[in-house]
Amino acid sequence: MARISFPYEGFGDAVIPDGNLLAVLAPRTAALSSGSDLEEVKRALGEPIGSPRLRDMVKKGNSALILIDDNTRNTPTARLLPLVLEELAAGGVALQDTAVLIALGTHRAMSDAEVETKVGKDLLERVRVYQHDAHDEKGLANLGTTEHGTEVWVNKLLLEFDHVVALGHITPHRVAGFSGGAKMVQPGVSGVVTTGQTHWVSALYEGEEIMGTIDNPVRREMNAVAKKAGLSFIVNVVLDREERIYRCVCGDPEKAHAAGCEASREIFGVPFPEYADIVITDTFPADSELWQAAKGIYAGDLPLKKGGVLVTVTPCPEGVAQGHPELTDIGYLPFAEAKAMVDRGEIEDLTLAAHIVHVGRIIRDKGRGIMVCPCISPETSRKLGFAPAATPQEAVDLAFSMTGPGAKVIILQNGGDLLPIHEPEGGPSS
């Protein structure tokens, strides 16, 4: 029997018969040279891709706005910011002419303690830090539309600075293909209208058509929005399983990001030999609420057979979705049902609609879902569309009762970051 543990205290283990287990998939741990992993960031700042060095793009008297991600991401921002500020200072940008904007997207605002952890206590005392509010219409500027008609509403602060720099990390992503790059602008510092329009585009595609794909319709719209908003330089890192900096890419928001996506695939892209009847995934590190934990569900979709069962094991201490409380009432729906509700105007929030579809395609259209989550009640789990289970072992037993004793199983570890890639034995990948 194979014993499977989970990265959450008190959840307990699950055992799987050896003959049923196809694979245990996890991100790679990189073989890094000795010394600080910040040396990789310094190298990348000195060797930008597709653009001059940041210090050569700015000049004395210029101002700079740095976009950073929020506490739902594990970017080591407090370690990276001093290096970016040092680079700006080398080009003549004074600290008092620099500010930080937390790119919350549609997420909840961060607490003072969370901001201090993210930015660092010392910097927080010396640099202006703002939080984006996607719902604050007075704080947004309209920059017209993209070529494909997406309305461009962004935080007005972007227009008040000479340079906009985005600092983030790159992992596989269901909506954008990969995180990072222009995503720090859209949805990071965009209005709800812009975010809804781009996210609904992603809902029209299956997960395997978007996730882990560098060039896709949603990413192209995000790039167009970021270009209109004036994003000129990115600093993106790829972390390994131990959350060490494996690769850093700096420079042009599109060219540098594409290079970073390739590095991200090296860490998070893991092969599996055949599709499974049962996929069991944790959601680490996207564990705060189910809206974030869905990243593990999206990864679990990729190796799941049609008609299979996806078991999601997650803590979600903040519940279902603080920024989208309506999700609990609506639940996850089949694509056709959700689209009909959008067409009838019954769901006006397209970001919410897209999320409902992303998960609904998996646990409603493709297969069934079981969830182990102590912070979401069994009643709410059922309302959302999951069969609830109190422990991982109970979930495994229930999954086998649904699929039969011969069911093949794949386990995902660090599911919130993973990109399973089908590579059949003796054949080309798909």
Short mmCIF file of C-alpha atoms in Angstrom, two decimals:
data_model
loop_
_atom_site.label_atom_id
_atom_site.label_comp_id
_atom_site.label_asym_id
_atom_site.label_seq_id
_atom_site.Cartn_x
_atom_site.Cartn_y
_atom_site.Cartn_z
CA MET A 1 0.00 0.00 0.00
CA ALA A 2 1.19 3.52 -0.81
CA ARG A 3 0.72 6.03 2.01
CA ILE A 4 -0.04 9.57 0.82
CA SER A 5 0.42 12.53 3.16
CA PHE A 6 -0.78 16.09 2.76
CA PRO A 7 0.90 19.39 3.69
CA TYR A 8 -1.77 20.29 6.24
CA GLU A 9 -1.62 19.63 9.97
CA GLY A 10 -4.29 17.31 11.30
CA PHE A 11 -5.67 16.10 7.95
CA GLY A 12 -4.29 12.58 8.21
CA ASP A 13 -2.96 10.33 5.45
CA ALA A 14 -4.58 8.17 2.81
CA VAL A 15 -3.50 4.76 1.57
CA ILE A 16 -3.77 3.57 -2.03
CA PRO A 17 -3.20 -0.03 -3.19
CA ASP A 18 0.11 -0.18 -5.05
CA GLY A 19 -1.55 -1.80 -8.05
CA ASN A 20 -3.92 1.14 -8.49
CA LEU A 21 -1.34 3.91 -8.25
CA LEU A 22 -0.15 5.26 -11.60
CA ALA A 23 2.01 8.17 -10.44
CA VAL A 24 2.75 10.75 -7.78
CA LEU A 25 3.40 14.10 -9.45
CA ALA A 26 5.18 17.06 -7.83
CA PRO A 27 7.17 20.11 -8.94
CA ARG A 28 10.90 19.65 -9.32
CA THR A 29 13.49 20.77 -6.81
CA ALA A 30 16.19 22.62 -8.74
CA ALA A 31 19.90 21.92 -8.41
CA LEU A 32 21.08 25.43 -7.53
CA SER A 33 24.64 26.62 -7.15
CA SER A 34 25.85 27.54 -3.68
CA GLY A 35 25.25 31.07 -2.47
CA SER A 36 22.18 33.27 -2.31
CA ASP A 37 19.48 32.73 -4.91
CA LEU A 38 19.30 36.52 -5.16
CA GLU A 39 22.41 36.32 -7.33
CA GLU A 40 20.12 35.03 -10.07
CA VAL A 41 17.98 38.18 -9.73
CA LYS A 42 21.05 40.41 -9.94
CA ARG A 43 22.15 38.53 -13.06
CA ALA A 44 18.76 38.96 -14.69
CA LEU A 45 18.60 42.68 -13.90
CA GLY A 46 21.93 43.03 -15.63
CA GLU A 47 20.89 40.92 -18.62
CA PRO A 48 17.34 42.05 -19.51
CA ILE A 49 15.49 40.32 -22.34
CA GLY A 50 14.21 42.48 -25.19
CA SER A 51 14.89 45.83 -23.52
CA PRO A 52 17.63 48.03 -22.04
CA ARG A 53 18.55 47.70 -18.37
CA LEU A 54 16.01 49.31 -16.08
CA ARG A 55 18.63 51.79 -14.87
CA ASP A 56 19.17 52.84 -18.50
CA MET A 57 15.44 53.29 -19.18
CA VAL A 58 15.00 55.84 -16.42
CA LYS A 59 16.69 59.15 -15.75
CA LYS A 60 17.14 61.57 -12.89
CA GLY A 61 13.88 63.17 -11.88
CA ASN A 62 11.71 60.32 -13.19
CA SER A 63 9.13 58.55 -11.06
CA ALA A 64 8.39 54.83 -10.95
CA LEU A 65 5.43 52.71 -9.82
CA ILE A 66 6.17 49.10 -8.89
CA LEU A 67 3.31 46.60 -9.11
CA ILE A 68 3.52 43.66 -6.72
CA ASP A 69 1.22 40.69 -6.15
CA ASP A 70 -0.73 40.04 -2.94
CA ASN A 71 -0.61 37.53 -0.11
CA THR A 72 -2.26 34.82 -2.23
CA ARG A 73 1.04 34.52 -4.13
CA ASN A 74 4.35 33.28 -2.74
CA THR A 75 6.60 35.71 -4.62
CA PRO A 76 9.46 36.66 -2.22
CA THR A 77 8.60 40.34 -2.70
CA ALA A 78 10.30 41.64 0.43
CA ARG A 79 13.59 40.15 -0.79
CA LEU A 80 13.21 41.36 -4.38
CA LEU A 81 12.04 44.94 -3.86
CA PRO A 82 15.37 46.27 -2.52
CA LEU A 83 17.15 45.06 -5.67
CA VAL A 84 14.58 46.73 -7.95
CA LEU A 85 14.78 49.96 -5.96
CA GLU A 86 18.57 49.83 -6.14
CA GLU A 87 18.38 49.46 -9.92
CA LEU A 88 16.02 52.43 -10.19
CA ALA A 89 18.24 54.51 -7.93
CA ALA A 90 21.24 53.72 -10.13
CA GLY A 91 19.34 55.37 -12.97
CA GLY A 92 18.49 58.45 -10.95
CA VAL A 93 15.00 57.65 -9.56
CA ALA A 94 14.81 58.86 -5.97
CA LEU A 95 13.05 56.77 -3.32
CA GLN A 96 10.54 59.56 -2.70
CA ASP A 97 9.59 59.37 -6.38
CA THR A 98 8.86 55.65 -6.16
CA ALA A 99 5.69 53.94 -4.97
CA VAL A 100 4.35 50.40 -4.68
CA LEU A 101 0.87 49.35 -5.79
CA ILE A 102 -0.41 45.97 -4.60
CA ALA A 103 -2.11 44.35 -7.59
CA LEU A 104 -5.05 42.76 -5.80
CA GLY A 105 -7.14 42.09 -8.89
CA THR A 106 -10.60 41.33 -7.48
CA HIS A 107 -9.20 39.85 -4.24
CA ARG A 108 -9.90 41.28 -0.79
CA ALA A 109 -7.71 44.03 0.64
CA MET A 110 -4.70 42.92 2.67
CA SER A 111 -4.40 43.63 6.39
CA ASP A 112 -1.64 45.88 7.72
CA ALA A 113 0.21 42.82 9.01
CA GLU A 114 -0.04 41.09 5.62
CA VAL A 115 1.28 44.19 3.86
CA GLU A 116 4.21 44.40 6.27
CA THR A 117 5.09 40.75 5.63
CA LYS A 118 4.80 41.18 1.88
CA VAL A 119 6.77 44.42 1.53
CA GLY A 120 9.07 44.20 4.55
CA LYS A 121 8.90 46.37 7.66
CA ASP A 122 11.89 48.53 6.74
CA LEU A 123 10.68 49.38 3.24
CA LEU A 124 7.13 49.93 4.42
CA GLU A 125 8.41 52.79 6.55
CA ARG A 126 10.22 54.41 3.62
CA VAL A 127 8.12 53.80 0.50
CA ARG A 128 4.50 54.71 -0.27
CA VAL A 129 2.37 51.57 -0.61
CA TYR A 130 -1.14 51.53 -2.10
CA GLN A 131 -3.69 48.75 -2.57
CA HIS A 132 -5.72 48.45 -5.77
CA ASP A 133 -9.51 48.43 -5.55
CA ALA A 134 -11.11 47.04 -8.71
CA HIS A 135 -14.55 48.26 -7.60
CA ASP A 136 -13.57 51.89 -6.97
CA GLU A 137 -14.73 53.58 -10.18
CA LYS A 138 -13.31 56.94 -9.06
CA GLY A 139 -9.87 55.38 -8.80
CA LEU A 140 -9.94 54.02 -12.36
CA ALA A 141 -9.08 55.57 -15.72
CA ASN A 142 -10.56 54.49 -19.05
CA LEU A 143 -7.98 54.01 -21.79
CA GLY A 144 -10.35 52.98 -24.57
CA THR A 145 -10.53 49.43 -25.89
CA THR A 146 -8.19 46.81 -27.26
CA GLU A 147 -8.33 45.74 -30.90
CA HIS A 148 -10.71 42.95 -29.90
CA GLY A 149 -13.02 45.23 -27.93
CA THR A 150 -11.93 44.69 -24.33
CA GLU A 151 -12.62 47.84 -22.31
CA VAL A 152 -9.42 49.05 -20.64
CA TRP A 153 -10.05 50.35 -17.12
CA VAL A 154 -6.94 50.60 -14.94
CA ASN A 155 -5.88 52.20 -11.68
CA LYS A 156 -5.26 55.92 -12.18
CA LEU A 157 -1.94 55.69 -10.37
CA LEU A 158 -0.41 54.11 -13.46
CA LEU A 159 -0.88 57.38 -15.32
CA GLU A 160 0.83 59.43 -12.61
CA PHE A 161 4.27 57.82 -12.93
CA ASP A 162 6.86 57.91 -15.70
CA HIS A 163 7.59 54.19 -15.50
CA VAL A 164 5.55 51.14 -14.48
CA VAL A 165 7.45 48.03 -13.39
CA ALA A 166 5.79 44.70 -12.53
CA LEU A 167 7.33 42.33 -9.99
CA GLY A 168 5.88 38.83 -9.71
CA HIS A 169 6.31 35.12 -10.26
CA ILE A 170 5.46 32.66 -13.03
CA THR A 171 3.47 29.46 -12.56
CA PRO A 172 0.97 27.62 -14.79
CA HIS A 173 -2.42 29.35 -14.77
CA ARG A 174 -5.88 28.28 -15.96
CA VAL A 175 -7.00 31.74 -17.14
CA ALA A 176 -3.80 33.19 -18.61
CA GLY A 177 -1.72 30.11 -19.47
CA PHE A 178 0.92 31.27 -16.99
CA SER A 179 0.91 33.89 -14.27
CA GLY A 180 3.25 36.87 -14.35
CA GLY A 181 4.04 39.41 -17.06
CA ALA A 182 1.05 41.50 -18.15
CA LYS A 183 -1.16 39.69 -15.64
CA MET A 184 0.07 42.16 -13.03
CA VAL A 185 -1.89 44.83 -14.92
CA GLN A 186 -4.83 42.68 -16.05
CA PRO A 187 -6.37 41.67 -13.73
CA GLY A 188 -3.90 42.97 -11.12
CA VAL A 189 -4.68 46.70 -11.32
CA SER A 190 -7.69 46.70 -13.66
CA GLY A 191 -11.37 47.40 -13.10
CA VAL A 192 -13.96 44.66 -12.78
CA VAL A 193 -15.31 45.26 -16.29
CA THR A 194 -11.93 44.64 -17.93
CA THR A 195 -11.24 41.60 -15.78
CA GLY A 196 -14.65 40.09 -16.44
CA GLN A 197 -14.27 40.46 -20.19
CA THR A 198 -10.85 38.78 -20.37
CA HIS A 199 -11.74 36.03 -17.93
CA TRP A 200 -14.95 35.14 -19.75
CA VAL A 201 -12.87 34.52 -22.87
CA SER A 202 -10.95 31.85 -20.95
CA ALA A 203 -14.22 30.18 -19.94
CA LEU A 204 -14.97 29.43 -23.59
CA TYR A 205 -11.98 27.04 -23.71
CA GLU A 206 -11.21 23.78 -21.96
CA GLY A 207 -8.46 23.94 -19.35
CA GLU A 208 -6.01 21.92 -21.44
CA GLU A 209 -6.30 24.49 -24.24
CA ILE A 210 -5.15 27.37 -22.01
CA MET A 211 -3.22 26.13 -19.00
CA GLY A 212 0.52 25.96 -19.63
CA THR A 213 0.18 27.59 -23.08
CA ILE A 214 2.31 30.71 -23.49
CA ASP A 215 0.41 32.21 -26.42
CA ASN A 216 -3.36 32.08 -26.09
CA PRO A 217 -6.34 34.44 -26.66
CA VAL A 218 -6.53 35.55 -23.03
CA ARG A 219 -2.81 36.27 -22.71
CA ARG A 220 -2.93 38.32 -25.91
CA GLU A 221 -5.72 40.48 -24.46
CA MET A 222 -3.81 40.89 -21.21
CA ASN A 223 -0.73 41.95 -23.15
CA ALA A 224 -2.80 44.50 -25.07
CA VAL A 225 -4.26 45.94 -21.86
CA ALA A 226 -0.83 46.17 -20.22
CA LYS A 227 0.63 47.90 -23.25
CA LYS A 228 -2.10 50.54 -23.16
CA ALA A 229 -1.51 50.99 -19.44
CA GLY A 230 2.18 51.70 -19.95
CA LEU A 231 3.81 48.60 -18.46
CA SER A 232 7.40 48.85 -19.63
CA PHE A 233 9.50 46.40 -17.58
CA ILE A 234 8.98 43.19 -15.61
CA VAL A 235 10.93 41.35 -12.95
CA ASN A 236 9.52 37.81 -12.71
CA VAL A 237 10.88 34.84 -10.80
CA VAL A 238 10.28 31.10 -11.08
CA LEU A 239 10.47 29.29 -7.73
CA ASP A 240 11.25 25.61 -7.28
CA ARG A 241 9.42 23.24 -4.95
CA GLU A 242 11.44 24.56 -2.00
CA GLU A 243 10.39 28.13 -2.95
CA ARG A 244 13.95 29.06 -3.93
CA ILE A 245 14.54 31.29 -6.94
CA TYR A 246 15.31 28.96 -9.84
CA ARG A 247 15.17 31.55 -12.62
CA CYS A 248 14.60 35.29 -12.89
CA VAL A 249 13.63 37.07 -16.10
CA CYS A 250 13.68 40.84 -16.55
CA GLY A 251 12.90 43.18 -19.39
CA ASP A 252 10.21 43.42 -22.05
CA PRO A 253 6.81 42.37 -20.61
CA GLU A 254 6.16 39.92 -23.45
CA LYS A 255 9.61 38.65 -24.47
CA ALA A 256 10.97 38.25 -20.96
CA HIS A 257 7.74 36.66 -19.79
CA ALA A 258 7.83 34.07 -22.60
CA ALA A 259 11.34 33.07 -21.50
CA GLY A 260 10.14 32.80 -17.92
CA CYS A 261 7.27 30.54 -18.96
CA GLU A 262 9.74 28.10 -20.47
CA ALA A 263 11.63 28.05 -17.16
CA SER A 264 8.34 27.57 -15.30
CA ARG A 265 7.57 24.47 -17.39
CA GLU A 266 10.97 23.06 -16.37
CA ILE A 267 9.91 23.14 -12.71
CA PHE A 268 6.14 22.63 -12.78
CA GLY A 269 5.62 20.63 -15.98
CA VAL A 270 5.62 16.98 -14.92
CA PRO A 271 4.77 13.97 -17.12
CA PHE A 272 2.13 11.33 -16.46
CA PRO A 273 1.87 8.06 -18.42
CA GLU A 274 -1.89 7.63 -18.79
CA TYR A 275 -5.13 9.30 -17.72
CA ALA A 276 -6.52 8.31 -14.33
CA ASP A 277 -9.96 7.32 -13.07
CA ILE A 278 -9.20 9.11 -9.79
CA VAL A 279 -6.99 12.15 -9.29
CA ILE A 280 -6.20 13.27 -5.75
CA THR A 281 -4.76 16.75 -5.34
CA ASP A 282 -3.81 19.13 -2.58
CA THR A 283 -3.95 22.83 -3.40
CA PHE A 284 -0.69 24.06 -1.88
CA PRO A 285 0.36 26.89 -1.97
CA ALA A 286 -3.04 28.32 -3.04
CA ASP A 287 -4.82 27.42 0.18
CA SER A 288 -6.44 30.58 1.57
CA GLU A 289 -9.94 30.12 0.12
CA LEU A 290 -11.63 27.91 -2.45
CA TRP A 291 -11.40 30.65 -5.12
CA GLN A 292 -7.61 30.25 -4.88
CA ALA A 293 -7.61 26.53 -4.12
CA ALA A 294 -9.29 25.95 -7.47
CA LYS A 295 -5.76 26.10 -8.92
CA GLY A 296 -5.28 22.57 -7.60
CA ILE A 297 -8.57 21.55 -9.21
CA TYR A 298 -7.42 22.94 -12.58
CA ALA A 299 -4.19 20.94 -12.34
CA GLY A 300 -6.17 17.84 -11.39
CA ASP A 301 -8.30 18.21 -14.50
CA LEU A 302 -5.37 17.60 -16.85
CA PRO A 303 -4.69 13.91 -16.00
CA LEU A 304 -8.33 13.03 -15.25
CA LYS A 305 -10.29 10.68 -17.48
CA LYS A 306 -13.74 11.73 -18.66
CA GLY A 307 -16.16 10.29 -16.14
CA GLY A 308 -13.48 10.22 -13.47
CA VAL A 309 -13.43 11.54 -9.91
CA LEU A 310 -11.32 14.43 -8.67
CA VAL A 311 -10.55 14.51 -4.94
CA THR A 312 -9.51 17.93 -3.63
CA VAL A 313 -7.84 18.18 -0.21
CA THR A 314 -7.55 21.77 1.00
CA PRO A 315 -7.82 23.84 4.22
CA CYS A 316 -9.41 27.12 2.92
CA PRO A 317 -9.34 28.97 6.28
CA GLU A 318 -11.08 31.97 4.63
CA GLY A 319 -13.92 29.86 3.27
CA VAL A 320 -15.24 29.88 -0.29
CA ALA A 321 -14.61 33.28 -1.88
CA GLN A 322 -14.48 36.48 0.14
CA GLY A 323 -14.41 38.65 -2.97
CA HIS A 324 -17.28 36.77 -4.63
CA PRO A 325 -19.74 35.63 -1.91
CA GLU A 326 -22.43 34.87 -4.51
CA LEU A 327 -20.46 31.78 -5.51
CA THR A 328 -21.80 29.88 -2.51
CA ASP A 329 -25.40 30.48 -3.61
CA ILE A 330 -24.90 29.74 -7.30
CA GLY A 331 -22.44 26.85 -7.03
CA TYR A 332 -20.34 25.36 -9.80
CA LEU A 333 -22.39 24.71 -12.92
CA PRO A 334 -22.04 22.89 -16.25
CA PHE A 335 -20.73 25.19 -18.98
CA ALA A 336 -24.02 25.29 -20.93
CA GLU A 337 -26.05 26.20 -17.84
CA ALA A 338 -23.65 28.93 -16.72
CA LYS A 339 -23.43 30.41 -20.22
CA ALA A 340 -27.22 30.50 -20.47
CA MET A 341 -27.37 32.40 -17.17
CA VAL A 342 -24.81 34.89 -18.48
CA ASP A 343 -26.73 35.31 -21.73
CA ARG A 344 -29.95 35.97 -19.78
CA GLY A 345 -28.19 38.49 -17.55
CA GLU A 346 -28.65 36.38 -14.43
CA ILE A 347 -24.89 36.44 -13.74
CA GLU A 348 -23.51 39.89 -14.48
CA ASP A 349 -20.07 39.43 -12.88
CA LEU A 350 -18.17 37.75 -15.72
CA THR A 351 -15.14 37.03 -13.52
CA LEU A 352 -17.42 35.03 -11.24
CA ALA A 353 -19.09 33.38 -14.23
CA ALA A 354 -15.72 32.32 -15.63
CA HIS A 355 -14.68 30.80 -12.31
CA ILE A 356 -17.97 28.91 -12.07
CA VAL A 357 -17.35 27.50 -15.55
CA HIS A 358 -13.68 26.65 -14.96
CA VAL A 359 -14.54 24.37 -12.04
CA GLY A 360 -17.92 23.31 -13.42
CA ARG A 361 -16.35 21.93 -16.58
CA ILE A 362 -14.39 19.52 -14.35
CA ILE A 363 -16.79 18.39 -11.61
CA ARG A 364 -20.04 18.75 -13.59
CA ASP A 365 -19.32 18.25 -17.30
CA LYS A 366 -16.26 15.98 -17.24
CA GLY A 367 -16.55 14.02 -14.01
CA ARG A 368 -17.38 14.31 -10.33
CA GLY A 369 -15.74 16.05 -7.40
CA ILE A 370 -15.09 15.14 -3.77
CA MET A 371 -13.74 17.72 -1.32
CA VAL A 372 -11.99 17.41 2.03
CA CYS A 373 -12.10 20.86 3.62
CA PRO A 374 -12.58 21.44 7.36
CA CYS A 375 -13.43 25.13 6.89
CA ILE A 376 -16.25 24.58 4.39
CA SER A 377 -19.30 22.76 5.75
CA PRO A 378 -20.59 19.57 4.13
CA GLU A 379 -23.82 21.40 3.27
CA THR A 380 -21.92 24.16 1.45
CA SER A 381 -19.70 21.61 -0.30
CA ARG A 382 -22.79 19.87 -1.67
CA LYS A 383 -24.29 23.19 -2.71
CA LEU A 384 -21.12 24.00 -4.63
CA GLY A 385 -21.22 20.63 -6.40
CA PHE A 386 -18.80 18.48 -4.37
CA ALA A 387 -19.43 15.35 -2.36
CA PRO A 388 -17.98 16.16 1.07
CA ALA A 389 -15.59 13.89 2.97
CA ALA A 390 -14.22 14.36 6.49
CA THR A 391 -10.77 12.87 5.84
CA PRO A 392 -8.56 12.07 2.84
CA GLN A 393 -9.07 8.34 3.46
CA GLU A 394 -12.84 8.73 3.51
CA ALA A 395 -12.57 10.63 0.21
CA VAL A 396 -10.42 7.92 -1.34
CA ASP A 397 -12.83 5.19 -0.25
CA LEU A 398 -15.75 7.17 -1.67
CA ALA A 399 -13.91 7.71 -4.96
CA PHE A 400 -13.26 3.97 -5.32
CA SER A 401 -16.93 3.25 -4.60
CA MET A 402 -17.81 5.56 -7.51
CA THR A 403 -15.25 4.19 -9.98
CA GLY A 404 -14.73 0.56 -8.98
CA PRO A 405 -11.89 -1.36 -7.28
CA GLY A 406 -9.71 -1.40 -10.41
CA ALA A 407 -9.57 2.39 -10.72
CA LYS A 408 -6.21 3.92 -11.59
CA VAL A 409 -5.04 6.80 -9.39
CA ILE A 410 -2.74 9.79 -9.84
CA ILE A 411 -1.64 11.93 -6.88
CA LEU A 412 -0.73 15.62 -7.25
CA GLN A 413 1.47 17.29 -4.65
CA ASN A 414 1.76 21.10 -4.62
CA GLY A 415 -1.28 20.96 -6.85
CA GLY A 416 -1.73 24.73 -6.82
CA ASP A 417 1.38 25.13 -8.98
CA LEU A 418 1.50 21.92 -11.00
CA LEU A 419 1.24 21.38 -14.78
CA PRO A 420 0.68 17.67 -15.51
CA ILE A 421 1.72 16.82 -19.09
CA HIS A 422 0.57 13.62 -20.81
CA GLU A 423 3.55 11.63 -22.05
CA PRO A 424 2.44 8.09 -22.89
CA GLU A 425 5.13 5.47 -22.52
CA GLY A 426 6.84 4.91 -25.84
CA GLY A 427 4.94 7.71 -27.58
CA PRO A 428 4.97 11.48 -28.10
CA SER A 429 3.48 13.84 -25.49
CA SER A 430 0.03 15.30 -26.01
#
